[in-house]
CSV table of C-alpha atoms in Angstrom, one decimal:
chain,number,residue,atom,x,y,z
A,19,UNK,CA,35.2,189.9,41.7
A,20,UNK,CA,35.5,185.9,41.2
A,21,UNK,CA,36.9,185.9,37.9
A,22,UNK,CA,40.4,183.8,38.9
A,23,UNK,CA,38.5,182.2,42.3
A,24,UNK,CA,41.0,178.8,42.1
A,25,UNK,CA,43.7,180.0,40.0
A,26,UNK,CA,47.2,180.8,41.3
A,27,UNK,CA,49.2,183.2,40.2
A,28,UNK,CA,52.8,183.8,40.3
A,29,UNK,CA,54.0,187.7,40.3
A,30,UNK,CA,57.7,187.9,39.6
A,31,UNK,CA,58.9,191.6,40.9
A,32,UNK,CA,56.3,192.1,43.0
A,33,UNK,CA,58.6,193.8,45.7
A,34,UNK,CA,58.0,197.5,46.1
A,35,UNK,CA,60.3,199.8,48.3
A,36,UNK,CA,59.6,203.2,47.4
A,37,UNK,CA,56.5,205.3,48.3
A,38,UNK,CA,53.5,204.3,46.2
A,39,UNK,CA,53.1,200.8,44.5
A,40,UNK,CA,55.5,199.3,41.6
A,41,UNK,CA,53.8,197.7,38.7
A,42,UNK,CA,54.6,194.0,40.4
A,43,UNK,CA,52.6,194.6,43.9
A,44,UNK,CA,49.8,196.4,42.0
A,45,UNK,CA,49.2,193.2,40.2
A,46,UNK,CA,49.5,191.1,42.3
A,47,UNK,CA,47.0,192.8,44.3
A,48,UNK,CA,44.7,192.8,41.3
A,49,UNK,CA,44.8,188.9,41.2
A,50,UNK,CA,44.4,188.5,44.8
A,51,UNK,CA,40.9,191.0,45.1
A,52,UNK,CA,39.8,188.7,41.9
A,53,UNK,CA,40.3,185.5,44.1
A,54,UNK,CA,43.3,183.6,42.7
A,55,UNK,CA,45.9,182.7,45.0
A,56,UNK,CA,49.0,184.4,44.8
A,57,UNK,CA,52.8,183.4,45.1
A,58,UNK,CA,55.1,187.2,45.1
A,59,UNK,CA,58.6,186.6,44.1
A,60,UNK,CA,60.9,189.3,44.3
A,61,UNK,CA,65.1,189.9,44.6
A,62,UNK,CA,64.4,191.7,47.1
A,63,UNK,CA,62.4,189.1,49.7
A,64,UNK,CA,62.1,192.6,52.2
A,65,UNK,CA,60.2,194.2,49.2
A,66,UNK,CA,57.9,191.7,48.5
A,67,UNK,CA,56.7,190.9,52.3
């Protein structure tokens, strides 16, 4: 679960407004549980909170 532990990671799109998760948010959760740090950008800054 430590395979990117003190990487960072930026996710462009990773805003989701709709039910369920968009392909940007799903990833970027992916990176987080694997330990890098993550920076979410999206259009949409509301969407990517």
């Amino acid at each position: 679960m430590d395979r990117l532990k003190g990487k960072v990671a930026m996710v462009v799109g990773a805003g989701s407004i709709g039910p369920g998760w968009g392909n940007g948010k799903a990833t970027a959760v992916t990176f987080a549980r694997e330990g890098a740090s993550v920076f979410c950008v999206d259009r949409n800054g509301a969407a990517a909170e």
